[in-house]
Amino acid sequence: MDAREELKDLLNQAREHLFYYRDLGLTHIGEEIKLTTRELPAAESPVAQLTAAESVQASHPPTPPAPPVLIEIQEPLPPEPVTFHPPQFIPKQEIAMANTKETPALLSLFGDSAEPQAQQTQVSETIEDIRRDLGECQRCKLWTTRTKIVFGEGSQQAQLMFVGEAPGADEDASGRPFVGRAGQLLDKMLAAIDMKREDVYIANILKSRPPGNRNPEADETRACIPFLYRQIASIHPRLIVTLGNPATQGLLETKTGISRLRGEFQNYPRIADIKVMPTFHPAYLLRSPDKKREAWEDLKKVRAFLRGEIEP
């Protein structure tokens, strides 16, 4: 074998070794080492050198081949052992989110939520935090006609919550929910199931009175109902009684009317372990006394549920 063939053979062997170590992950064995002859400058290419050697072969006797250059390649270090750390246990009460915009949840090993989605709406904010955030609200047009914001009131540890549609004239003047004639009837309804206003929490879909006591409009509901969601999440009652059609449809996110839904336990869509009992609004019962018997049947189910006598 002449010098040219031997040099080509050495280059091929070196290149095969370099490809082999590249496959092992060793891609930086030296700054001067290249994987192919195409990456070398033309003046340094072995092929160019061979061509130049042929041009002077006739006038110069062949020189003995240079000894092969040995390239020392270090063996790769063995990989460091991997230590598995099991996931840290986090108590459930420590994963409540700070507000409704941030929802930290316990994750499984596969990155999925280990808690039911509905349970992630629980928050650590208080009713006072929510009221401060509401402020002197101007999120919809009703702020231009209201007298006072009617935020809600009652026990923050209540198992039972009542939700109406919006404040009336008496509520707008006092800043308290259900204080007019409808509120007086609600107090009697509570007394009929052995409860007082101080035992429950009362709120509305809207915090400001619509002019003329009209029904809430869609843009007003969109602006205001998130605060009700947060009130519910903070109190976390066992049962919510929705009073009337707007409150029922807004809270259950449905278009089904109160006449079809009333008297039957529903699931609150945002927190799995909260139930909803739709019934007639006290103001409607004042106009339609014949419906009081149906409302009384609904309240008896509420009482039995809170006493653990029935399961929805």
PDB file of C-alpha atoms in Angstrom:
ATOM      1  CA  MET A   1       0.000   0.000   0.000  1.00  0.00           C
ATOM      2  CA  ASP A   2       1.466   3.409  -1.025  1.00  0.00           C
ATOM      3  CA  ALA A   3       1.540   6.477   1.221  1.00  0.00           C
ATOM      4  CA  ARG A   4      -1.625   7.975  -0.207  1.00  0.00           C
ATOM      5  CA  GLU A   5      -3.755   4.902   0.318  1.00  0.00           C
ATOM      6  CA  GLU A   6      -2.349   4.403   3.817  1.00  0.00           C
ATOM      7  CA  LEU A   7      -3.114   8.006   4.752  1.00  0.00           C
ATOM      8  CA  LYS A   8      -6.675   7.682   3.411  1.00  0.00           C
ATOM      9  CA  ASP A   9      -7.129   4.512   5.422  1.00  0.00           C
ATOM     10  CA  LEU A  10      -5.902   6.233   8.595  1.00  0.00           C
ATOM     11  CA  LEU A  11      -8.238   9.159   8.024  1.00  0.00           C
ATOM     12  CA  ASN A  12     -11.197   6.856   7.492  1.00  0.00           C
ATOM     13  CA  GLN A  13     -10.407   4.957  10.680  1.00  0.00           C
ATOM     14  CA  ALA A  14     -10.050   8.190  12.659  1.00  0.00           C
ATOM     15  CA  ARG A  15     -13.326   9.491  11.285  1.00  0.00           C
ATOM     16  CA  GLU A  16     -15.146   6.269  12.179  1.00  0.00           C
ATOM     17  CA  HIS A  17     -13.793   6.515  15.742  1.00  0.00           C
ATOM     18  CA  LEU A  18     -14.909  10.111  16.008  1.00  0.00           C
ATOM     19  CA  PHE A  19     -18.420   9.267  14.798  1.00  0.00           C
ATOM     20  CA  TYR A  20     -18.525   6.411  17.311  1.00  0.00           C
ATOM     21  CA  TYR A  21     -17.569   8.686  20.223  1.00  0.00           C
ATOM     22  CA  ARG A  22     -19.962  11.350  18.982  1.00  0.00           C
ATOM     23  CA  ASP A  23     -22.782   8.779  19.245  1.00  0.00           C
ATOM     24  CA  LEU A  24     -21.675   8.188  22.836  1.00  0.00           C
ATOM     25  CA  GLY A  25     -22.191  11.878  23.543  1.00  0.00           C
ATOM     26  CA  LEU A  26     -18.508  12.989  23.264  1.00  0.00           C
ATOM     27  CA  THR A  27     -18.758  15.780  20.722  1.00  0.00           C
ATOM     28  CA  HIS A  28     -15.934  18.065  21.978  1.00  0.00           C
ATOM     29  CA  ILE A  29     -12.713  15.996  21.955  1.00  0.00           C
ATOM     30  CA  GLY A  30     -10.506  18.802  20.737  1.00  0.00           C
ATOM     31  CA  GLU A  31     -10.890  22.129  19.013  1.00  0.00           C
ATOM     32  CA  GLU A  32      -8.663  21.113  16.060  1.00  0.00           C
ATOM     33  CA  ILE A  33     -10.386  17.716  15.383  1.00  0.00           C
ATOM     34  CA  LYS A  34     -13.009  17.768  12.626  1.00  0.00           C
ATOM     35  CA  LEU A  35     -15.405  14.934  11.717  1.00  0.00           C
ATOM     36  CA  THR A  36     -15.076  15.286   7.954  1.00  0.00           C
ATOM     37  CA  THR A  37     -12.359  16.493   5.640  1.00  0.00           C
ATOM     38  CA  ARG A  38     -14.880  18.917   4.068  1.00  0.00           C
ATOM     39  CA  GLU A  39     -14.686  21.064   7.216  1.00  0.00           C
ATOM     40  CA  LEU A  40     -10.959  21.720   6.837  1.00  0.00           C
ATOM     41  CA  PRO A  41      -9.689  24.733   4.879  1.00  0.00           C
ATOM     42  CA  ALA A  42      -8.672  23.911   1.363  1.00  0.00           C
ATOM     43  CA  ALA A  43      -4.975  24.448   2.051  1.00  0.00           C
ATOM     44  CA  GLU A  44      -5.032  21.999   4.972  1.00  0.00           C
ATOM     45  CA  SER A  45      -7.262  19.340   3.371  1.00  0.00           C
ATOM     46  CA  PRO A  46      -5.500  15.938   3.044  1.00  0.00           C
ATOM     47  CA  VAL A  47      -6.897  15.598  -0.470  1.00  0.00           C
ATOM     48  CA  ALA A  48      -5.378  18.945  -1.437  1.00  0.00           C
ATOM     49  CA  GLN A  49      -2.075  17.874   0.064  1.00  0.00           C
ATOM     50  CA  LEU A  50      -2.148  14.612  -1.911  1.00  0.00           C
ATOM     51  CA  THR A  51      -2.793  16.515  -5.143  1.00  0.00           C
ATOM     52  CA  ALA A  52       0.128  18.791  -4.423  1.00  0.00           C
ATOM     53  CA  ALA A  53       2.320  15.767  -3.677  1.00  0.00           C
ATOM     54  CA  GLU A  54       1.492  14.217  -7.105  1.00  0.00           C
ATOM     55  CA  SER A  55       2.579  17.424  -8.866  1.00  0.00           C
ATOM     56  CA  VAL A  56       6.114  17.221  -7.497  1.00  0.00           C
ATOM     57  CA  GLN A  57       6.452  13.422  -7.488  1.00  0.00           C
ATOM     58  CA  ALA A  58       8.280  13.374 -10.836  1.00  0.00           C
ATOM     59  CA  SER A  59      11.114  15.661  -9.673  1.00  0.00           C
ATOM     60  CA  HIS A  60      11.469  14.393  -6.129  1.00  0.00           C
ATOM     61  CA  PRO A  61      11.990  10.876  -4.950  1.00  0.00           C
ATOM     62  CA  PRO A  62       9.191   9.540  -2.695  1.00  0.00           C
ATOM     63  CA  THR A  63       9.733  10.145   0.972  1.00  0.00           C
ATOM     64  CA  PRO A  64       8.977   7.500   3.518  1.00  0.00           C
ATOM     65  CA  PRO A  65       5.474   7.865   5.025  1.00  0.00           C
ATOM     66  CA  ALA A  66       5.225   9.778   8.274  1.00  0.00           C
ATOM     67  CA  PRO A  67       4.389   7.731  11.290  1.00  0.00           C
ATOM     68  CA  PRO A  68       0.645   7.764  12.040  1.00  0.00           C
ATOM     69  CA  VAL A  69      -0.531  10.376  14.505  1.00  0.00           C
ATOM     70  CA  LEU A  70      -2.174   8.755  17.469  1.00  0.00           C
ATOM     71  CA  ILE A  71      -5.169  10.636  18.874  1.00  0.00           C
ATOM     72  CA  GLU A  72      -5.718  10.008  22.524  1.00  0.00           C
ATOM     73  CA  ILE A  73      -9.418   9.945  23.366  1.00  0.00           C
ATOM     74  CA  GLN A  74     -10.390   9.677  26.982  1.00  0.00           C
ATOM     75  CA  GLU A  75     -13.040   7.199  27.985  1.00  0.00           C
ATOM     76  CA  PRO A  76     -16.330   8.852  29.031  1.00  0.00           C
ATOM     77  CA  LEU A  77     -16.934   9.121  32.735  1.00  0.00           C
ATOM     78  CA  PRO A  78     -19.669   6.856  34.058  1.00  0.00           C
ATOM     79  CA  PRO A  79     -22.968   8.726  34.619  1.00  0.00           C
ATOM     80  CA  GLU A  80     -23.670   9.909  38.121  1.00  0.00           C
ATOM     81  CA  PRO A  81     -26.243   7.826  39.964  1.00  0.00           C
ATOM     82  CA  VAL A  82     -29.752   9.334  39.938  1.00  0.00           C
ATOM     83  CA  THR A  83     -31.448   9.596  43.304  1.00  0.00           C
ATOM     84  CA  PHE A  84     -35.260   9.444  43.275  1.00  0.00           C
ATOM     85  CA  HIS A  85     -36.987  11.777  45.686  1.00  0.00           C
ATOM     86  CA  PRO A  86     -40.653  10.927  46.299  1.00  0.00           C
ATOM     87  CA  PRO A  87     -43.113  13.851  46.029  1.00  0.00           C
ATOM     88  CA  GLN A  88     -43.512  15.822  49.216  1.00  0.00           C
ATOM     89  CA  PHE A  89     -46.864  15.419  50.922  1.00  0.00           C
ATOM     90  CA  ILE A  90     -48.715  18.713  51.210  1.00  0.00           C
ATOM     91  CA  PRO A  91     -51.690  18.949  53.592  1.00  0.00           C
ATOM     92  CA  LYS A  92     -54.907  19.780  51.795  1.00  0.00           C
ATOM     93  CA  GLN A  93     -55.518  22.904  53.834  1.00  0.00           C
ATOM     94  CA  GLU A  94     -52.207  24.365  52.658  1.00  0.00           C
ATOM     95  CA  ILE A  95     -53.067  24.249  48.979  1.00  0.00           C
ATOM     96  CA  ALA A  96     -56.005  26.669  49.102  1.00  0.00           C
ATOM     97  CA  MET A  97     -55.393  29.369  46.549  1.00  0.00           C
ATOM     98  CA  ALA A  98     -54.731  32.963  47.576  1.00  0.00           C
ATOM     99  CA  ASN A  99     -57.407  34.390  45.243  1.00  0.00           C
ATOM    100  CA  THR A 100     -59.542  33.328  42.324  1.00  0.00           C
ATOM    101  CA  LYS A 101     -56.911  34.376  39.776  1.00  0.00           C
ATOM    102  CA  GLU A 102     -54.353  31.918  41.098  1.00  0.00           C
ATOM    103  CA  THR A 103     -55.290  28.271  41.587  1.00  0.00           C
ATOM    104  CA  PRO A 104     -52.407  26.174  42.952  1.00  0.00           C
ATOM    105  CA  ALA A 105     -53.349  22.492  43.110  1.00  0.00           C
ATOM    106  CA  LEU A 106     -51.674  19.341  44.352  1.00  0.00           C
ATOM    107  CA  LEU A 107     -50.134  17.598  41.332  1.00  0.00           C
ATOM    108  CA  SER A 108     -49.781  13.905  40.740  1.00  0.00           C
ATOM    109  CA  LEU A 109     -46.570  12.258  39.494  1.00  0.00           C
ATOM    110  CA  PHE A 110     -47.866  12.645  35.933  1.00  0.00           C
ATOM    111  CA  GLY A 111     -48.544  16.367  36.188  1.00  0.00           C
ATOM    112  CA  ASP A 112     -52.307  15.992  36.467  1.00  0.00           C
ATOM    113  CA  SER A 113     -54.321  17.594  39.194  1.00  0.00           C
ATOM    114  CA  ALA A 114     -54.748  15.247  42.116  1.00  0.00           C
ATOM    115  CA  GLU A 115     -57.712  17.282  43.395  1.00  0.00           C
ATOM    116  CA  PRO A 116     -61.096  17.460  41.643  1.00  0.00           C
ATOM    117  CA  GLN A 117     -61.305  20.542  39.478  1.00  0.00           C
ATOM    118  CA  ALA A 118     -64.316  21.892  41.338  1.00  0.00           C
ATOM    119  CA  GLN A 119     -62.436  21.805  44.657  1.00  0.00           C
ATOM    120  CA  GLN A 120     -59.780  24.169  43.328  1.00  0.00           C
ATOM    121  CA  THR A 121     -62.144  27.151  43.691  1.00  0.00           C
ATOM    122  CA  GLN A 122     -61.632  27.169  47.463  1.00  0.00           C
ATOM    123  CA  VAL A 123     -59.798  30.304  48.562  1.00  0.00           C
ATOM    124  CA  SER A 124     -58.121  31.651  51.639  1.00  0.00           C
ATOM    125  CA  GLU A 125     -59.416  35.222  51.177  1.00  0.00           C
ATOM    126  CA  THR A 126     -61.946  36.488  53.662  1.00  0.00           C
ATOM    127  CA  ILE A 127     -65.230  38.283  53.128  1.00  0.00           C
ATOM    128  CA  GLU A 128     -63.454  41.475  54.237  1.00  0.00           C
ATOM    129  CA  ASP A 129     -60.793  40.948  51.531  1.00  0.00           C
ATOM    130  CA  ILE A 130     -63.497  40.637  48.887  1.00  0.00           C
ATOM    131  CA  ARG A 131     -65.320  43.739  50.127  1.00  0.00           C
ATOM    132  CA  ARG A 132     -62.110  45.777  49.979  1.00  0.00           C
ATOM    133  CA  ASP A 133     -61.498  44.567  46.437  1.00  0.00           C
ATOM    134  CA  LEU A 134     -65.035  45.559  45.409  1.00  0.00           C
ATOM    135  CA  GLY A 135     -64.459  49.077  46.745  1.00  0.00           C
ATOM    136  CA  GLU A 136     -66.818  51.785  45.487  1.00  0.00           C
ATOM    137  CA  CYS A 137     -67.468  49.683  42.406  1.00  0.00           C
ATOM    138  CA  GLN A 138     -67.850  51.319  38.984  1.00  0.00           C
ATOM    139  CA  ARG A 139     -67.553  48.143  36.914  1.00  0.00           C
ATOM    140  CA  CYS A 140     -71.004  48.596  35.331  1.00  0.00           C
ATOM    141  CA  LYS A 141     -73.384  51.481  34.678  1.00  0.00           C
ATOM    142  CA  LEU A 142     -75.445  50.916  37.851  1.00  0.00           C
ATOM    143  CA  TRP A 143     -72.999  52.935  39.949  1.00  0.00           C
ATOM    144  CA  THR A 144     -74.459  56.114  38.449  1.00  0.00           C
ATOM    145  CA  THR A 145     -77.957  55.459  39.865  1.00  0.00           C
ATOM    146  CA  ARG A 146     -77.391  53.553  43.113  1.00  0.00           C
ATOM    147  CA  THR A 147     -77.350  55.024  46.601  1.00  0.00           C
ATOM    148  CA  LYS A 148     -75.337  52.364  48.448  1.00  0.00           C
ATOM    149  CA  ILE A 149     -73.591  49.119  47.566  1.00  0.00           C
ATOM    150  CA  VAL A 150     -75.400  46.126  49.072  1.00  0.00           C
ATOM    151  CA  PHE A 151     -72.576  43.643  49.533  1.00  0.00           C
ATOM    152  CA  GLY A 152     -74.152  40.954  51.752  1.00  0.00           C
ATOM    153  CA  GLU A 153     -74.245  40.031  55.413  1.00  0.00           C
ATOM    154  CA  GLY A 154     -74.452  37.131  57.832  1.00  0.00           C
ATOM    155  CA  SER A 155     -72.316  34.402  59.335  1.00  0.00           C
ATOM    156  CA  GLN A 156     -69.064  33.657  57.570  1.00  0.00           C
ATOM    157  CA  GLN A 157     -69.287  30.080  58.893  1.00  0.00           C
ATOM    158  CA  ALA A 158     -72.852  29.594  57.629  1.00  0.00           C
ATOM    159  CA  GLN A 159     -73.931  26.194  56.350  1.00  0.00           C
ATOM    160  CA  LEU A 160     -76.851  27.837  54.524  1.00  0.00           C
ATOM    161  CA  MET A 161     -76.664  30.759  52.117  1.00  0.00           C
ATOM    162  CA  PHE A 162     -79.474  32.685  50.388  1.00  0.00           C
ATOM    163  CA  VAL A 163     -78.905  34.405  47.042  1.00  0.00           C
ATOM    164  CA  GLY A 164     -81.326  36.876  45.452  1.00  0.00           C
ATOM    165  CA  GLU A 165     -81.135  38.800  42.226  1.00  0.00           C
ATOM    166  CA  ALA A 166     -80.530  42.460  43.210  1.00  0.00           C
ATOM    167  CA  PRO A 167     -81.211  45.051  45.927  1.00  0.00           C
ATOM    168  CA  GLY A 168     -84.534  46.878  46.052  1.00  0.00           C
ATOM    169  CA  ALA A 169     -85.282  50.418  47.168  1.00  0.00           C
ATOM    170  CA  ASP A 170     -85.068  49.649  50.902  1.00  0.00           C
ATOM    171  CA  GLU A 171     -81.808  47.755  50.440  1.00  0.00           C
ATOM    172  CA  ASP A 172     -80.363  50.542  48.277  1.00  0.00           C
ATOM    173  CA  ALA A 173     -81.115  53.062  51.025  1.00  0.00           C
ATOM    174  CA  SER A 174     -79.741  50.979  53.910  1.00  0.00           C
ATOM    175  CA  GLY A 175     -76.905  49.048  52.243  1.00  0.00           C
ATOM    176  CA  ARG A 176     -78.245  45.771  53.692  1.00  0.00           C
ATOM    177  CA  PRO A 177     -79.817  42.855  51.788  1.00  0.00           C
ATOM    178  CA  PHE A 178     -83.485  41.824  52.242  1.00  0.00           C
ATOM    179  CA  VAL A 179     -84.667  44.466  54.707  1.00  0.00           C
ATOM    180  CA  GLY A 180     -87.941  45.488  53.021  1.00  0.00           C
ATOM    181  CA  ARG A 181     -91.209  43.569  52.917  1.00  0.00           C
ATOM    182  CA  ALA A 182     -89.542  40.678  51.070  1.00  0.00           C
ATOM    183  CA  GLY A 183     -86.852  40.605  53.734  1.00  0.00           C
ATOM    184  CA  GLN A 184     -89.416  40.417  56.495  1.00  0.00           C
ATOM    185  CA  LEU A 185     -91.008  37.425  54.787  1.00  0.00           C
ATOM    186  CA  LEU A 186     -87.574  35.817  54.440  1.00  0.00           C
ATOM    187  CA  ASP A 187     -87.077  36.195  58.203  1.00  0.00           C
ATOM    188  CA  LYS A 188     -90.378  34.355  58.759  1.00  0.00           C
ATOM    189  CA  MET A 189     -89.290  31.618  56.353  1.00  0.00           C
ATOM    190  CA  LEU A 190     -86.082  31.200  58.330  1.00  0.00           C
ATOM    191  CA  ALA A 191     -87.970  31.041  61.616  1.00  0.00           C
ATOM    192  CA  ALA A 192     -90.179  28.303  60.133  1.00  0.00           C
ATOM    193  CA  ILE A 193     -87.097  26.067  59.781  1.00  0.00           C
ATOM    194  CA  ASP A 194     -85.726  27.024  63.204  1.00  0.00           C
ATOM    195  CA  MET A 195     -83.086  29.450  61.965  1.00  0.00           C
ATOM    196  CA  LYS A 196     -82.310  33.154  62.301  1.00  0.00           C
ATOM    197  CA  ARG A 197     -80.762  35.669  59.957  1.00  0.00           C
ATOM    198  CA  GLU A 198     -77.563  35.522  62.024  1.00  0.00           C
ATOM    199  CA  ASP A 199     -77.224  31.809  61.226  1.00  0.00           C
ATOM    200  CA  VAL A 200     -77.090  32.231  57.446  1.00  0.00           C
ATOM    201  CA  TYR A 201     -75.370  34.415  54.854  1.00  0.00           C
ATOM    202  CA  ILE A 202     -77.462  36.541  52.458  1.00  0.00           C
ATOM    203  CA  ALA A 203     -76.268  38.115  49.215  1.00  0.00           C
ATOM    204  CA  ASN A 204     -77.425  39.035  45.703  1.00  0.00           C
ATOM    205  CA  ILE A 205     -76.228  38.520  42.148  1.00  0.00           C
ATOM    206  CA  LEU A 206     -75.899  42.320  41.822  1.00  0.00           C
ATOM    207  CA  LYS A 207     -74.485  44.619  44.478  1.00  0.00           C
ATOM    208  CA  SER A 208     -76.219  47.734  43.087  1.00  0.00           C
ATOM    209  CA  ARG A 209     -79.929  48.355  42.557  1.00  0.00           C
ATOM    210  CA  PRO A 210     -81.187  48.391  38.953  1.00  0.00           C
ATOM    211  CA  PRO A 211     -83.451  51.392  38.269  1.00  0.00           C
ATOM    212  CA  GLY A 212     -87.118  50.625  38.843  1.00  0.00           C
ATOM    213  CA  ASN A 213     -86.237  47.188  40.263  1.00  0.00           C
ATOM    214  CA  ARG A 214     -85.900  45.795  36.744  1.00  0.00           C
ATOM    215  CA  ASN A 215     -84.179  42.445  36.165  1.00  0.00           C
ATOM    216  CA  PRO A 216     -80.363  42.471  35.931  1.00  0.00           C
ATOM    217  CA  GLU A 217     -78.972  42.935  32.435  1.00  0.00           C
ATOM    218  CA  ALA A 218     -76.325  40.629  30.998  1.00  0.00           C
ATOM    219  CA  ASP A 219     -73.422  43.099  31.199  1.00  0.00           C
ATOM    220  CA  GLU A 220     -74.323  43.965  34.799  1.00  0.00           C
ATOM    221  CA  THR A 221     -74.383  40.303  35.791  1.00  0.00           C
ATOM    222  CA  ARG A 222     -71.031  39.627  34.092  1.00  0.00           C
ATOM    223  CA  ALA A 223     -69.414  42.508  35.978  1.00  0.00           C
ATOM    224  CA  CYS A 224     -70.819  41.643  39.399  1.00  0.00           C
ATOM    225  CA  ILE A 225     -71.307  37.885  39.721  1.00  0.00           C
ATOM    226  CA  PRO A 226     -67.563  37.090  40.129  1.00  0.00           C
ATOM    227  CA  PHE A 227     -67.749  38.743  43.558  1.00  0.00           C
ATOM    228  CA  LEU A 228     -70.631  36.446  44.499  1.00  0.00           C
ATOM    229  CA  TYR A 229     -68.590  33.431  43.356  1.00  0.00           C
ATOM    230  CA  ARG A 230     -65.808  34.561  45.678  1.00  0.00           C
ATOM    231  CA  GLN A 231     -68.216  35.082  48.582  1.00  0.00           C
ATOM    232  CA  ILE A 232     -69.507  31.536  48.124  1.00  0.00           C
ATOM    233  CA  ALA A 233     -65.975  30.132  47.938  1.00  0.00           C
ATOM    234  CA  SER A 234     -64.939  31.997  51.090  1.00  0.00           C
ATOM    235  CA  ILE A 235     -67.968  30.930  53.144  1.00  0.00           C
ATOM    236  CA  HIS A 236     -68.253  27.470  51.558  1.00  0.00           C
ATOM    237  CA  PRO A 237     -71.797  26.675  52.727  1.00  0.00           C
ATOM    238  CA  ARG A 238     -73.276  23.198  52.455  1.00  0.00           C
ATOM    239  CA  LEU A 239     -76.362  24.530  50.676  1.00  0.00           C
ATOM    240  CA  ILE A 240     -77.357  27.624  48.706  1.00  0.00           C
ATOM    241  CA  VAL A 241     -81.018  28.580  48.337  1.00  0.00           C
ATOM    242  CA  THR A 242     -81.490  30.649  45.175  1.00  0.00           C
ATOM    243  CA  LEU A 243     -84.477  33.003  45.354  1.00  0.00           C
ATOM    244  CA  GLY A 244     -86.187  33.555  42.027  1.00  0.00           C
ATOM    245  CA  ASN A 245     -85.381  33.104  38.375  1.00  0.00           C
ATOM    246  CA  PRO A 246     -82.404  35.480  37.814  1.00  0.00           C
ATOM    247  CA  ALA A 247     -80.551  34.188  40.880  1.00  0.00           C
ATOM    248  CA  THR A 248     -81.174  30.549  39.953  1.00  0.00           C
ATOM    249  CA  GLN A 249     -80.191  30.907  36.307  1.00  0.00           C
ATOM    250  CA  GLY A 250     -77.161  33.042  37.108  1.00  0.00           C
ATOM    251  CA  LEU A 251     -75.764  30.741  39.769  1.00  0.00           C
ATOM    252  CA  LEU A 252     -76.517  27.450  37.992  1.00  0.00           C
ATOM    253  CA  GLU A 253     -75.454  28.861  34.597  1.00  0.00           C
ATOM    254  CA  THR A 254     -78.646  27.611  32.952  1.00  0.00           C
ATOM    255  CA  LYS A 255     -81.581  28.958  30.958  1.00  0.00           C
ATOM    256  CA  THR A 256     -84.076  26.608  32.591  1.00  0.00           C
ATOM    257  CA  GLY A 257     -86.800  28.454  34.476  1.00  0.00           C
ATOM    258  CA  ILE A 258     -87.462  28.423  38.212  1.00  0.00           C
ATOM    259  CA  SER A 259     -90.790  26.589  37.817  1.00  0.00           C
ATOM    260  CA  ARG A 260     -88.981  23.509  36.495  1.00  0.00           C
ATOM    261  CA  LEU A 261     -85.986  23.677  38.846  1.00  0.00           C
ATOM    262  CA  ARG A 262     -87.555  24.598  42.177  1.00  0.00           C
ATOM    263  CA  GLY A 263     -87.839  21.985  44.886  1.00  0.00           C
ATOM    264  CA  GLU A 264     -85.036  19.786  43.491  1.00  0.00           C
ATOM    265  CA  PHE A 265     -81.438  19.777  44.722  1.00  0.00           C
ATOM    266  CA  GLN A 266     -78.955  20.906  42.094  1.00  0.00           C
ATOM    267  CA  ASN A 267     -75.160  20.783  41.946  1.00  0.00           C
ATOM    268  CA  TYR A 268     -73.330  24.081  42.242  1.00  0.00           C
ATOM    269  CA  PRO A 269     -71.157  24.047  39.105  1.00  0.00           C
ATOM    270  CA  ARG A 270     -68.086  25.653  40.695  1.00  0.00           C
ATOM    271  CA  ILE A 271     -67.609  23.678  43.923  1.00  0.00           C
ATOM    272  CA  ALA A 272     -68.493  20.006  43.921  1.00  0.00           C
ATOM    273  CA  ASP A 273     -69.664  19.563  47.518  1.00  0.00           C
ATOM    274  CA  ILE A 274     -72.101  22.511  47.545  1.00  0.00           C
ATOM    275  CA  LYS A 275     -75.752  21.889  46.705  1.00  0.00           C
ATOM    276  CA  VAL A 276     -78.314  24.398  45.424  1.00  0.00           C
ATOM    277  CA  MET A 277     -82.053  24.471  46.179  1.00  0.00           C
ATOM    278  CA  PRO A 278     -83.982  26.842  43.875  1.00  0.00           C
ATOM    279  CA  THR A 279     -87.234  28.316  45.208  1.00  0.00           C
ATOM    280  CA  PHE A 280     -89.467  31.337  44.709  1.00  0.00           C
ATOM    281  CA  HIS A 281     -88.347  34.844  45.637  1.00  0.00           C
ATOM    282  CA  PRO A 282     -90.136  36.275  48.734  1.00  0.00           C
ATOM    283  CA  ALA A 283     -91.253  39.268  46.641  1.00  0.00           C
ATOM    284  CA  TYR A 284     -92.972  36.872  44.224  1.00  0.00           C
ATOM    285  CA  LEU A 285     -94.643  35.086  47.146  1.00  0.00           C
ATOM    286  CA  LEU A 286     -96.039  38.438  48.322  1.00  0.00           C
ATOM    287  CA  ARG A 287     -97.645  38.873  44.897  1.00  0.00           C
ATOM    288  CA  SER A 288     -98.687  35.208  44.592  1.00  0.00           C
ATOM    289  CA  PRO A 289     -99.640  33.904  48.045  1.00  0.00           C
ATOM    290  CA  ASP A 290    -100.889  30.635  46.518  1.00  0.00           C
ATOM    291  CA  LYS A 291     -97.226  29.707  45.854  1.00  0.00           C
ATOM    292  CA  LYS A 292     -96.293  29.824  49.543  1.00  0.00           C
ATOM    293  CA  ARG A 293     -97.196  26.167  50.035  1.00  0.00           C
ATOM    294  CA  GLU A 294     -94.701  25.118  47.326  1.00  0.00           C
ATOM    295  CA  ALA A 295     -92.023  27.326  48.880  1.00  0.00           C
ATOM    296  CA  TRP A 296     -92.737  25.753  52.269  1.00  0.00           C
ATOM    297  CA  GLU A 297     -92.186  22.264  50.786  1.00  0.00           C
ATOM    298  CA  ASP A 298     -88.834  23.477  49.444  1.00  0.00           C
ATOM    299  CA  LEU A 299     -87.851  24.822  52.872  1.00  0.00           C
ATOM    300  CA  LYS A 300     -88.718  21.549  54.558  1.00  0.00           C
ATOM    301  CA  LYS A 301     -86.226  19.816  52.237  1.00  0.00           C
ATOM    302  CA  VAL A 302     -83.645  22.433  53.170  1.00  0.00           C
ATOM    303  CA  ARG A 303     -84.176  21.752  56.874  1.00  0.00           C
ATOM    304  CA  ALA A 304     -84.018  17.966  56.408  1.00  0.00           C
ATOM    305  CA  PHE A 305     -80.804  18.273  54.384  1.00  0.00           C
ATOM    306  CA  LEU A 306     -79.079  20.431  57.018  1.00  0.00           C
ATOM    307  CA  ARG A 307     -80.129  17.971  59.735  1.00  0.00           C
ATOM    308  CA  GLY A 308     -78.704  15.050  57.748  1.00  0.00           C
ATOM    309  CA  GLU A 309     -82.115  13.434  57.351  1.00  0.00           C
ATOM    310  CA  ILE A 310     -81.952  13.291  53.523  1.00  0.00           C
ATOM    311  CA  GLU A 311     -79.227  13.014  50.928  1.00  0.00           C
ATOM    312  CA  PRO A 312     -79.756  14.798  47.603  1.00  0.00           C
TER     313      PRO A 312
END
